[in-house]
Coordinates of C-alpha atoms and ligand atoms in Angstrom, one line a residue:
X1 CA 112.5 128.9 59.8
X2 CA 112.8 132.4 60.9
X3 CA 116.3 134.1 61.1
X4 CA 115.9 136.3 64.2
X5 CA 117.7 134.5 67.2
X6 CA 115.0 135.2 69.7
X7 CA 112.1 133.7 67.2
X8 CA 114.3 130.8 66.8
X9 CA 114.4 130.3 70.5
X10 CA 110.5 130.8 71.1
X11 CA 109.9 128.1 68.2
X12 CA 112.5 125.3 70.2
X13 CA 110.4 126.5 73.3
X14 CA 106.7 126.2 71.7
X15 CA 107.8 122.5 70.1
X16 CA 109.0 121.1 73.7
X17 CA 106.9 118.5 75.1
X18 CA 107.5 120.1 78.5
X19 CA 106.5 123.0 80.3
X20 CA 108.8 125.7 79.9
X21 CA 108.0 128.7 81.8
X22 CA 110.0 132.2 82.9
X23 CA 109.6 133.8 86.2
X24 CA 110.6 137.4 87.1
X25 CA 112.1 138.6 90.2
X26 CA 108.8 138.7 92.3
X27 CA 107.7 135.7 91.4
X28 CA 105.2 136.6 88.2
X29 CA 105.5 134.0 84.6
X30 CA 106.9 136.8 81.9
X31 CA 106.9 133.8 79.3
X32 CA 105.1 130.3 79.4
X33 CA 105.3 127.8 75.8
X34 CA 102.9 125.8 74.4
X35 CA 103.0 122.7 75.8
X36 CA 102.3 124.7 79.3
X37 CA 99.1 126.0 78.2
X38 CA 97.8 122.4 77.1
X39 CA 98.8 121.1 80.5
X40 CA 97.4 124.0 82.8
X41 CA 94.8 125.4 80.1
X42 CA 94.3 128.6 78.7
X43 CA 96.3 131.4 76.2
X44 CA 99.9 132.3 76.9
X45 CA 98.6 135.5 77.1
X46 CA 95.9 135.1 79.9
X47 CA 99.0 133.3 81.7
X48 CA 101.5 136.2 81.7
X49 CA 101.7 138.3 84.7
X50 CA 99.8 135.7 86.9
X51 CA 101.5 134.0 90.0
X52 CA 103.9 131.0 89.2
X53 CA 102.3 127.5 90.0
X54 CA 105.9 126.7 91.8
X55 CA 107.0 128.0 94.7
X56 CA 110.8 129.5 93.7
X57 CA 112.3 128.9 96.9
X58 CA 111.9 125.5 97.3
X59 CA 112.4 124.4 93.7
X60 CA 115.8 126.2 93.6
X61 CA 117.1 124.2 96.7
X62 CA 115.9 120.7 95.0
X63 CA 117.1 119.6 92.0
X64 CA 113.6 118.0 91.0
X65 CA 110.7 119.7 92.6
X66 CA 107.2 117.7 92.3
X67 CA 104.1 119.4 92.1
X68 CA 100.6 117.9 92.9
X69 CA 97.9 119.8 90.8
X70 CA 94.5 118.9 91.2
X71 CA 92.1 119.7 88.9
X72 CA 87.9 118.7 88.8
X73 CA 88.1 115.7 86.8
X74 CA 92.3 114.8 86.9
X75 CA 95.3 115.2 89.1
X76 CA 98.6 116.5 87.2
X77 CA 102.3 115.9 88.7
X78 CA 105.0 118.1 86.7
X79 CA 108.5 117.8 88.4
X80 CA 110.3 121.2 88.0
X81 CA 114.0 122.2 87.4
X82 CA 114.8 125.7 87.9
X83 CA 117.5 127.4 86.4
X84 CA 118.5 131.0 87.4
X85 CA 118.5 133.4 84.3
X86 CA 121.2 136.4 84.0
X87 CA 121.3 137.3 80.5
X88 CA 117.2 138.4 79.8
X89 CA 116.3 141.5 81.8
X90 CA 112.6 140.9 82.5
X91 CA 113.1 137.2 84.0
X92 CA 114.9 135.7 86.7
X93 CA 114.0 132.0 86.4
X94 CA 113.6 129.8 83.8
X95 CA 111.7 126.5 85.1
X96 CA 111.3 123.3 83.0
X97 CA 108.2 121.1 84.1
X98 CA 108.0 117.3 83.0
X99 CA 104.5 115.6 83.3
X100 CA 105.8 112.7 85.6
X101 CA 101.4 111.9 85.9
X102 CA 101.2 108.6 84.5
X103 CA 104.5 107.4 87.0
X104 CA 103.1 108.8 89.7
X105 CA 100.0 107.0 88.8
X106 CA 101.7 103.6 89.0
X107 CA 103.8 104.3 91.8
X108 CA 100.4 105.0 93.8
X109 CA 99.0 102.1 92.5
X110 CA 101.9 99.8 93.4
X111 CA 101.9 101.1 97.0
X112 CA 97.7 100.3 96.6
X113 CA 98.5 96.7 95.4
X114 CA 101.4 96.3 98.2
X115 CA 99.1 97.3 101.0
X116 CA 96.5 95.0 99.5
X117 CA 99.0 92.3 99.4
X118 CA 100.2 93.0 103.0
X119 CA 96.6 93.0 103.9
X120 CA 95.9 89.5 102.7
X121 CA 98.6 88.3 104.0
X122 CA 97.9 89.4 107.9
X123 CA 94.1 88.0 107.0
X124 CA 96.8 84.5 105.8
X125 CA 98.9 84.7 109.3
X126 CA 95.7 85.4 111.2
X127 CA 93.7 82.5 109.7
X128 CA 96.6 79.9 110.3
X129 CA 97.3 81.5 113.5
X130 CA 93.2 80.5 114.2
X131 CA 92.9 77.2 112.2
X132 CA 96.5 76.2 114.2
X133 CA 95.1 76.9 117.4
X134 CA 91.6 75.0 116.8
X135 CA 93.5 71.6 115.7
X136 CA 96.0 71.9 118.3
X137 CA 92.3 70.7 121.0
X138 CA 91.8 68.1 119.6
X139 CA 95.7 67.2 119.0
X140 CA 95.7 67.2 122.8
X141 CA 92.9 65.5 123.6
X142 CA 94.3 62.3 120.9
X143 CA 97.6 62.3 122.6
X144 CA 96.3 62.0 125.9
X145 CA 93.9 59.5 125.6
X146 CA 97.2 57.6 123.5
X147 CA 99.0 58.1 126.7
X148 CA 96.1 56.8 128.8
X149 CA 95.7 53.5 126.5
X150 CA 99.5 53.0 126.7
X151 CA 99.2 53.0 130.3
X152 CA 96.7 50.1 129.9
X153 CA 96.8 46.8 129.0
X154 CA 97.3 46.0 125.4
X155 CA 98.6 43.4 122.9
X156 CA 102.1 44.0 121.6
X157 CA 100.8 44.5 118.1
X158 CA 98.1 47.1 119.7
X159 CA 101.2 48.7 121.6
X160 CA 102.8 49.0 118.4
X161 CA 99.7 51.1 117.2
X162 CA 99.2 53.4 120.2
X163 CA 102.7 53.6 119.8
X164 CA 102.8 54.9 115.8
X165 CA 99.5 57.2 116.6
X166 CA 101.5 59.1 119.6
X167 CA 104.6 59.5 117.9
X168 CA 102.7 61.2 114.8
X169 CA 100.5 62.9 117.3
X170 CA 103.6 64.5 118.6
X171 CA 105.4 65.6 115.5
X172 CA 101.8 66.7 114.2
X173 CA 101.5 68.8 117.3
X174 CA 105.2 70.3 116.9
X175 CA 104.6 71.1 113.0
X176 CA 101.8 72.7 114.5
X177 CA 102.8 74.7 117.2
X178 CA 105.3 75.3 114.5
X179 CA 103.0 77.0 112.1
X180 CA 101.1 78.9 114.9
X181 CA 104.1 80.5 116.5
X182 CA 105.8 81.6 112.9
X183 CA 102.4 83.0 111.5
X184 CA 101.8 85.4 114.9
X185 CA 105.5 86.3 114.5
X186 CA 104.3 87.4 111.0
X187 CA 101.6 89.0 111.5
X188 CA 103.3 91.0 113.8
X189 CA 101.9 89.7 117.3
X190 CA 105.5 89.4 118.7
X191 CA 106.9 92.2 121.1
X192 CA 109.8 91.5 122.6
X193 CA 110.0 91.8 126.1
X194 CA 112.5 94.4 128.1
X195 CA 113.5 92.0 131.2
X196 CA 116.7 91.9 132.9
X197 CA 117.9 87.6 133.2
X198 CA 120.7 86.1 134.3
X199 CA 122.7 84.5 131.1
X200 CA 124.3 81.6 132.4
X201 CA 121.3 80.4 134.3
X202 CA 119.6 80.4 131.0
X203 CA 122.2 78.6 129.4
X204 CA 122.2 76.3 132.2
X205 CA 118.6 75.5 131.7
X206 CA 118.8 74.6 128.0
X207 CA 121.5 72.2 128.3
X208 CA 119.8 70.8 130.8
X209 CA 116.6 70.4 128.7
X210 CA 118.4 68.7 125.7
X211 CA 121.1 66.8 127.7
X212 CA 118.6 63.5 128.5
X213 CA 118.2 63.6 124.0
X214 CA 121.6 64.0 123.3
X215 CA 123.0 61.3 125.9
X216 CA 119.9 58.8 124.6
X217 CA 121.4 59.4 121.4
X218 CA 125.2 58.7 122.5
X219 CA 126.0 62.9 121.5
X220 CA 127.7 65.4 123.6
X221 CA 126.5 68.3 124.5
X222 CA 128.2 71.4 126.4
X223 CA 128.3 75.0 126.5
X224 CA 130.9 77.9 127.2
X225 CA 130.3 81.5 128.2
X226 CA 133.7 84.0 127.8
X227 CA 133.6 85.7 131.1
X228 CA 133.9 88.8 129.2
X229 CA 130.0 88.3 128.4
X230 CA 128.1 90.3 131.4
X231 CA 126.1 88.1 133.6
X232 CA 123.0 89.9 134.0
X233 CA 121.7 91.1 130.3
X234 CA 118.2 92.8 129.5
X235 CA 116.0 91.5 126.7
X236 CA 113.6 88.9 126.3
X237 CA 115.0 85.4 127.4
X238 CA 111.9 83.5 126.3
X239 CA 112.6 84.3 122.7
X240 CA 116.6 83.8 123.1
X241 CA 115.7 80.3 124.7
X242 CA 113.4 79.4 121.7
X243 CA 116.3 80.2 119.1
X244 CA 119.1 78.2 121.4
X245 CA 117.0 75.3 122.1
X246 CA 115.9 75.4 117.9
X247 CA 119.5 75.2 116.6
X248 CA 120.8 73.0 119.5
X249 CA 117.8 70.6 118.8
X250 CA 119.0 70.7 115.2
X251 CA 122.4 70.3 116.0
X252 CA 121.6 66.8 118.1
X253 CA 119.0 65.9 115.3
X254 CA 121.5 66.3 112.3
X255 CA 124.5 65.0 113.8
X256 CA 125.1 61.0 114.2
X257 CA 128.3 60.8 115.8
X258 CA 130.5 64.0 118.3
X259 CA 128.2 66.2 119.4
X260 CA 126.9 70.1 119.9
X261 CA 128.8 72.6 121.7
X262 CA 127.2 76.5 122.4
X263 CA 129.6 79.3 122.9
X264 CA 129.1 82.4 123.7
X265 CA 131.1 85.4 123.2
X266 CA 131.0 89.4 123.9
X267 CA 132.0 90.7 120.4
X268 CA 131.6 94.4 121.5
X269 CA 130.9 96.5 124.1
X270 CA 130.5 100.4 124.6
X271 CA 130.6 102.7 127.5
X272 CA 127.2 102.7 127.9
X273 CA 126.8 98.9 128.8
X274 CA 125.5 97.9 125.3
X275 CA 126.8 94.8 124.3
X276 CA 126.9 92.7 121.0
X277 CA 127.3 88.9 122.1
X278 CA 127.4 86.1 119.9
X279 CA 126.4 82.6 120.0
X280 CA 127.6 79.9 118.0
X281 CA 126.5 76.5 118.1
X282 CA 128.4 74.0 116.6
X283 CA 127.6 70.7 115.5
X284 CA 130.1 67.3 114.1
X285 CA 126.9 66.5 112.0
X286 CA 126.2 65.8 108.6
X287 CA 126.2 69.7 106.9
X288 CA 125.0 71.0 104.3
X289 CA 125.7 71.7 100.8
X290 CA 127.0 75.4 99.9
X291 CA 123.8 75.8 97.7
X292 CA 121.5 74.9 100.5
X293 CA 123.1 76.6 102.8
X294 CA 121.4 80.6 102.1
X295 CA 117.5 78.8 101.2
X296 CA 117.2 76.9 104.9
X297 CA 116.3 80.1 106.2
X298 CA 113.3 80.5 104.3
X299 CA 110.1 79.1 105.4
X300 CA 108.8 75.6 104.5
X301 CA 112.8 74.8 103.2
X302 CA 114.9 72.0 104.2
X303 CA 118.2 71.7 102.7
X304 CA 118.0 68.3 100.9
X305 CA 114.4 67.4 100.2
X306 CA 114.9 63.7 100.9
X307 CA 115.6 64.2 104.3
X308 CA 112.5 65.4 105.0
X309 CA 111.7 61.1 105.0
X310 CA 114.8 60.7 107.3
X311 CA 114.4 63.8 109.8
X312 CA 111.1 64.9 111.2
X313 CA 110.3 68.3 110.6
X314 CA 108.3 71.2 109.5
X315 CA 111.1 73.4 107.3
X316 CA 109.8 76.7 110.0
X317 CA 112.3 76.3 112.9
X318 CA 115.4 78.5 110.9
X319 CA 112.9 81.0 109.6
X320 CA 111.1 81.2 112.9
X321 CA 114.9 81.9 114.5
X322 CA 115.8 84.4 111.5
X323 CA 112.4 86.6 112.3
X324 CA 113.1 86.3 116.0
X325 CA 117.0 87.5 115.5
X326 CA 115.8 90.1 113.4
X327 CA 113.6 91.3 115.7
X328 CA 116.2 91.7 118.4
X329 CA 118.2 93.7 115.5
X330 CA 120.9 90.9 115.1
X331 CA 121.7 88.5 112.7
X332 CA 122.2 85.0 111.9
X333 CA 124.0 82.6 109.8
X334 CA 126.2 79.2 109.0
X335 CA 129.0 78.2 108.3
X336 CA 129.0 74.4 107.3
X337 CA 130.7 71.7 105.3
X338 CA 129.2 68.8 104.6
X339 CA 129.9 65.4 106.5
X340 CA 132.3 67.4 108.6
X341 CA 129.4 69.8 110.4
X342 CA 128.2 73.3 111.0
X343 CA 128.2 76.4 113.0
X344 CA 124.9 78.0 113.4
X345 CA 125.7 81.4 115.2
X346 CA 123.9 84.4 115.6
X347 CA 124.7 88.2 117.5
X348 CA 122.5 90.1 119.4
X349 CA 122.6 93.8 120.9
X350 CA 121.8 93.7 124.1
X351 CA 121.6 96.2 127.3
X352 CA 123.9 94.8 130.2
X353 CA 123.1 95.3 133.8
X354 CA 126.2 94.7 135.1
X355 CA 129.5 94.4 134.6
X356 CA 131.3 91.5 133.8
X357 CA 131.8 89.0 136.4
X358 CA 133.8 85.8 136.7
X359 CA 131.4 83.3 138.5
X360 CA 134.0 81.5 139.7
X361 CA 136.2 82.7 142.7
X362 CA 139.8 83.3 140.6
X363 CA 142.2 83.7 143.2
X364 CA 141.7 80.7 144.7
X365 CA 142.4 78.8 141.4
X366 CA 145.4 80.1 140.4
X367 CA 148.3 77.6 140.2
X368 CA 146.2 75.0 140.4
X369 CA 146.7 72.2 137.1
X370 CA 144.4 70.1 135.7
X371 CA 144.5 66.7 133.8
X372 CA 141.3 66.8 132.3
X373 CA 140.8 63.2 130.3
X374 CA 137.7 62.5 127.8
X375 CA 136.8 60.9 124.9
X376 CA 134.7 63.8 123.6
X377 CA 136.5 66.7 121.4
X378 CA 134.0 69.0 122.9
X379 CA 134.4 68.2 126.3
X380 CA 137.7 68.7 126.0
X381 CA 137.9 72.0 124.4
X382 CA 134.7 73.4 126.5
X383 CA 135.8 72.6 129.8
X384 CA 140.1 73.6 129.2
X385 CA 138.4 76.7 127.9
X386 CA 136.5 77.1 130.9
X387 CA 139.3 76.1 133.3
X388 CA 141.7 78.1 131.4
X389 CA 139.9 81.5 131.7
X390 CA 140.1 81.9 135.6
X391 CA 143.7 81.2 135.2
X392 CA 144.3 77.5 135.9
X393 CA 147.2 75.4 133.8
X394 CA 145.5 73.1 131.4
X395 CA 146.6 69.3 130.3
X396 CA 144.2 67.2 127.9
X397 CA 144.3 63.7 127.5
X398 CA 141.9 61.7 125.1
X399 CA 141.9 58.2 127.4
X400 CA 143.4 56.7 130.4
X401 CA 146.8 55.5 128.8
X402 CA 147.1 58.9 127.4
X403 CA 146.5 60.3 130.9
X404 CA 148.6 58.5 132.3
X405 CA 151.5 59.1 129.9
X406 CA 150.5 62.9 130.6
X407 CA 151.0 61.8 134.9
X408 CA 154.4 60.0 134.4
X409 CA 156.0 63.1 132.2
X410 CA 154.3 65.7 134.4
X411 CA 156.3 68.7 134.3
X412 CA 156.8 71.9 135.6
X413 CA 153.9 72.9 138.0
X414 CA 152.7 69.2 139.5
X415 CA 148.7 68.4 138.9
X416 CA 146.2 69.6 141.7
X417 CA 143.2 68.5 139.8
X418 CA 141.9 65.5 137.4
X419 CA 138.5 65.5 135.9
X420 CA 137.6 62.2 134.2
X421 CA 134.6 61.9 131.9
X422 CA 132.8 59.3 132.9
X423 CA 132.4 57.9 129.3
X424 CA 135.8 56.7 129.8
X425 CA 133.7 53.8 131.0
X426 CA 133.6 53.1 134.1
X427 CA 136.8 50.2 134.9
X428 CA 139.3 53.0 133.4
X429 CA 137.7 55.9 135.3
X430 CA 138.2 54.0 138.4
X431 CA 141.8 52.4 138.0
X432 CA 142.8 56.7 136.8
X433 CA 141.4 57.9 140.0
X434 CA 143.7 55.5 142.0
X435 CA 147.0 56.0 139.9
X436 CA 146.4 59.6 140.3
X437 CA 145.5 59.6 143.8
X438 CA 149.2 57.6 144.3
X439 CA 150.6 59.8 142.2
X440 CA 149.4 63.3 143.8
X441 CA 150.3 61.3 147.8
X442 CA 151.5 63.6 149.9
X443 CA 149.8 67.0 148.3
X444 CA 146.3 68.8 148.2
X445 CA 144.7 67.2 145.0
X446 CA 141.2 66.6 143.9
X447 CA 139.5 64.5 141.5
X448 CA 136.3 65.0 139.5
X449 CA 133.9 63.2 137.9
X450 CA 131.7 64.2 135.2
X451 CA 128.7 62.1 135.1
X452 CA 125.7 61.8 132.4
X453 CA 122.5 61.7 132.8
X454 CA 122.4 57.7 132.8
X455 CA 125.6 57.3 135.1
X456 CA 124.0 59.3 138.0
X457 CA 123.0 55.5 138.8
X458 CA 126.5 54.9 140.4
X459 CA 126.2 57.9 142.9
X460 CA 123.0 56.0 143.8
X461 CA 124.7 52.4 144.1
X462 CA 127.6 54.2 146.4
X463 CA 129.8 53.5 143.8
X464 CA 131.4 57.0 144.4
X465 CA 133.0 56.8 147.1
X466 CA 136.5 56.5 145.1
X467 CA 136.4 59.9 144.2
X468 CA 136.5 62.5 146.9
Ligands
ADP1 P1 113.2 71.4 110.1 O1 112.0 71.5 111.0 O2 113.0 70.8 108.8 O3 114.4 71.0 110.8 P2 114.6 74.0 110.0 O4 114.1 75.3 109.5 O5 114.9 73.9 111.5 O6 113.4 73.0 109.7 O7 115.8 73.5 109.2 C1 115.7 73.5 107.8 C2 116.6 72.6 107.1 O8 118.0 73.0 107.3 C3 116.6 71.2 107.7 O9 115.6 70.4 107.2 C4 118.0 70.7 107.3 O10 118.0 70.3 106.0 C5 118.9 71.9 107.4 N1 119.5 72.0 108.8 C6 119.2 72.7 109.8 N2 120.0 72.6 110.9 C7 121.0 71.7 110.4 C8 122.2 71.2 111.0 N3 122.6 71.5 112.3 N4 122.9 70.3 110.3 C9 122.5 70.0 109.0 N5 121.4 70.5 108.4 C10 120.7 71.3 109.1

């Protein structure tokens, strides 16, 4: 080994496997080592003097600079680390190139193989999307000639039949209009559209929809909006509707006894009018397990695999909500314990029109106290937090001796205002109205009744005329 320092330094420089060059002032290789000239080719000496293959400038303000070189037959990457020389007089710059080719190699071949893979799997969406829409025909035309036959006359056991092939033809059709809507959501066919709606006419209109299956099915169903949530928003309502009337239909189909309540809440607002609101619907159903609970997002997934025999249902509806909440730049979620319930909720950015506006006419309600008297938990809560809000006193009672223990010990501001759910039954609903309408003689009161779908049969029969 030799003794001189500056030999010693060449010989460390000629056995490094990287490129080790020196660049003077003006840009011009003073030194390049051995492993340089098997890279770029050549002699040292036909090297020295020549322009450096980095640009200075930029590789001093990186700290890894990558170089594409192409050559005839091969492309060579080096990424360069410069280091700023003060002690050698003829060089500025001392650059250190690693050959990063066979990396770069594999990253470009990953990004191939990904853009194959995303490829295939628009020609996947597409080809469901197709295949969906060509068996959903002929899934028409065999429910409506079901229909037609059930209108006719048939044998019970033939009923039974016609029965069995209509009720498969409609899950079938919903599995299928299922599939259809998730694979154009993911193959990108979804925009969302930029419309301004009015909130709680939307709300309104779901409830509506899934009140007539959750009374057939003995389940409540209600919904609250905080008044701080702006009445007119902008965004599409379409897609908002799908996702409430998913979880809601999930909520009624998972839960056997209570109900489904919807809430929704402004959890931030800026100057601008943006607003985050969030909705949470809330079921007193059967929940599900802490390990299930991440996976029923996913397509195809349903949290306990047996109950794919007990509930109807393709495994698509939460990951058709996640895609769509994503898509609005949100998120969504559960909380859940089982045989106690869950909260699906989810928030949304949206652009208000409006400020926000009470809908109901506040002044004239304050002072006014109300005995409101159901059954229902959700009921309950929903309507003394709707009551509540434009400034009215609040008293609950669960049935009509509770109620009337509530009348007797009134205290402080008398009541103005009883609302009886009607699934008090009818005999008790009755026999409060009177004992409130003796109780409130003599002052401005009103009472309420809040009917179901099945009990708008009394207004019919004139049985209403207790109530004014
Ligand atoms: P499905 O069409 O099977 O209902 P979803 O994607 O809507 O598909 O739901 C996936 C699974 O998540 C369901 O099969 C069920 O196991 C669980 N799940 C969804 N909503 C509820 C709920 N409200 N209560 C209990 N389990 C639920």
């Amino acid at each position: 080994m030799s003794s001189d320092p500056r030999d010693l330094e060449s010989d460390i420089l000629a056995a490094f496997d990287d490129a080790v060059i020196r660049i003077s002032k003006e840009g011009l290789l003073t030194f390049v080592n051995h492993k340089f000239c098997v890279l770029f080719g050549g002699a040292a000496s036909d090297w020295i003097g020549q322009r450096a293959p980095i640009d200075v400038a930029t590789a001093q303000n990186a700290d890894y600079y990558d170089v594409c070189y192409e050559r005839l037959d091969e492309t060579l990457w080096l990424s360069w680390q410069i280091t700023p020389l003060n002690h050698t007089s003829s060089a500025a710059f001392q650059a250190v190139g690693r050959d990063i080719t066979r990396r770069k190699n594999h990253e470009d071949s990953l990004a191939a193989q990904k853009d194959q893979a995303e490829e295939e799997n628009d020609a996947k969406s597409l080809f469901l999307a197709t295949i969906s829409h060509e068996i959903r025909t002929p899934m028409n035309g065999v429910l409506g000639i079901a229909e037609l036959l059930l209108d006719s006359d048939l044998t019970p056991v033939q009923r039974t039949y016609v029965n069995i092939i209509k009720e498969s033809g409609d899950n079938l059709l919903g599995v299928i209009n299922d599939v259809l809507d998730y694979s154009r959501i993911e193959a990108g066919k979804v925009s969302l559209d930029e419309e301004p709606f009015d909130l709680s006419m939307l709300v309104h209109n779901v409830v509506e929809l899934l009140s007539t299956r959750a009374f057939e099915n003995d389940l409540d169903l209600a919904a609250y909006i905080d008044p701080a949530c702006p009445s007119t928003l902008v965004g599409d309502e379409g897609r908002l509707r799908q996702v409430l009337i998913n979880l809601i239909n999930n909520g009624l189909k998972f839960t056997h006894q209570g109900g489904v309540s919807l809430s929704i809440t402004c959890c931030d607002r800026d100057s601008h009018d943006n607003v985050q609101l969030r909705f949470a619907v809330r079921d007193t159903g059967i929940g599900i397990p802490e390990d299930a609970q991440a996976k029923i997002f996913d397509e195809f997934t349903q949290a306990d695999d047996s109950h794919a025999r007990r509930y109807e249902g393709s495994g698509l509806g939460l990951a058709i909500c996640r895609k769509i909440v994503d898509a609005f730049g949100g998120e969504i979620g559960v909380d859940s314990v089982p045989n106690l319930g869950s909260t699906f909720w989810f928030t949304i950015p949206f652009k208000s029109q409006q400020l926000a506006q009470p809908s109901l006419p506040v002044n004239d309600l304050v002072g006014l106290k109300a005995l409101v008297v159901s059954p229902s938990a959700i009921t309950r809560d929903i309507l003394a937090a709707q009551l509540r809000q434009p400034s009215m006193l609040v008293v609950t009672a669960t049935c009509t001796d509770d109620a009337m223990l509530q009348l007797n010990a009134e205290e402080g501001t008398p009541f103005t205002t009883l609302i009886i759910d009607m699934l008090l039954g009818e005999e008790d609903a009755f026999a409060l109205n009177r004992a409130f309408t003796a109780h409130t003689k003599g002052r401005q009161a009103r009472s309420l009744i809040l009917l179901r779908p099945g009990d708008r049969s009394l207004l019919e029969e004139g049985r209403s005329e207790a109530f004014d």
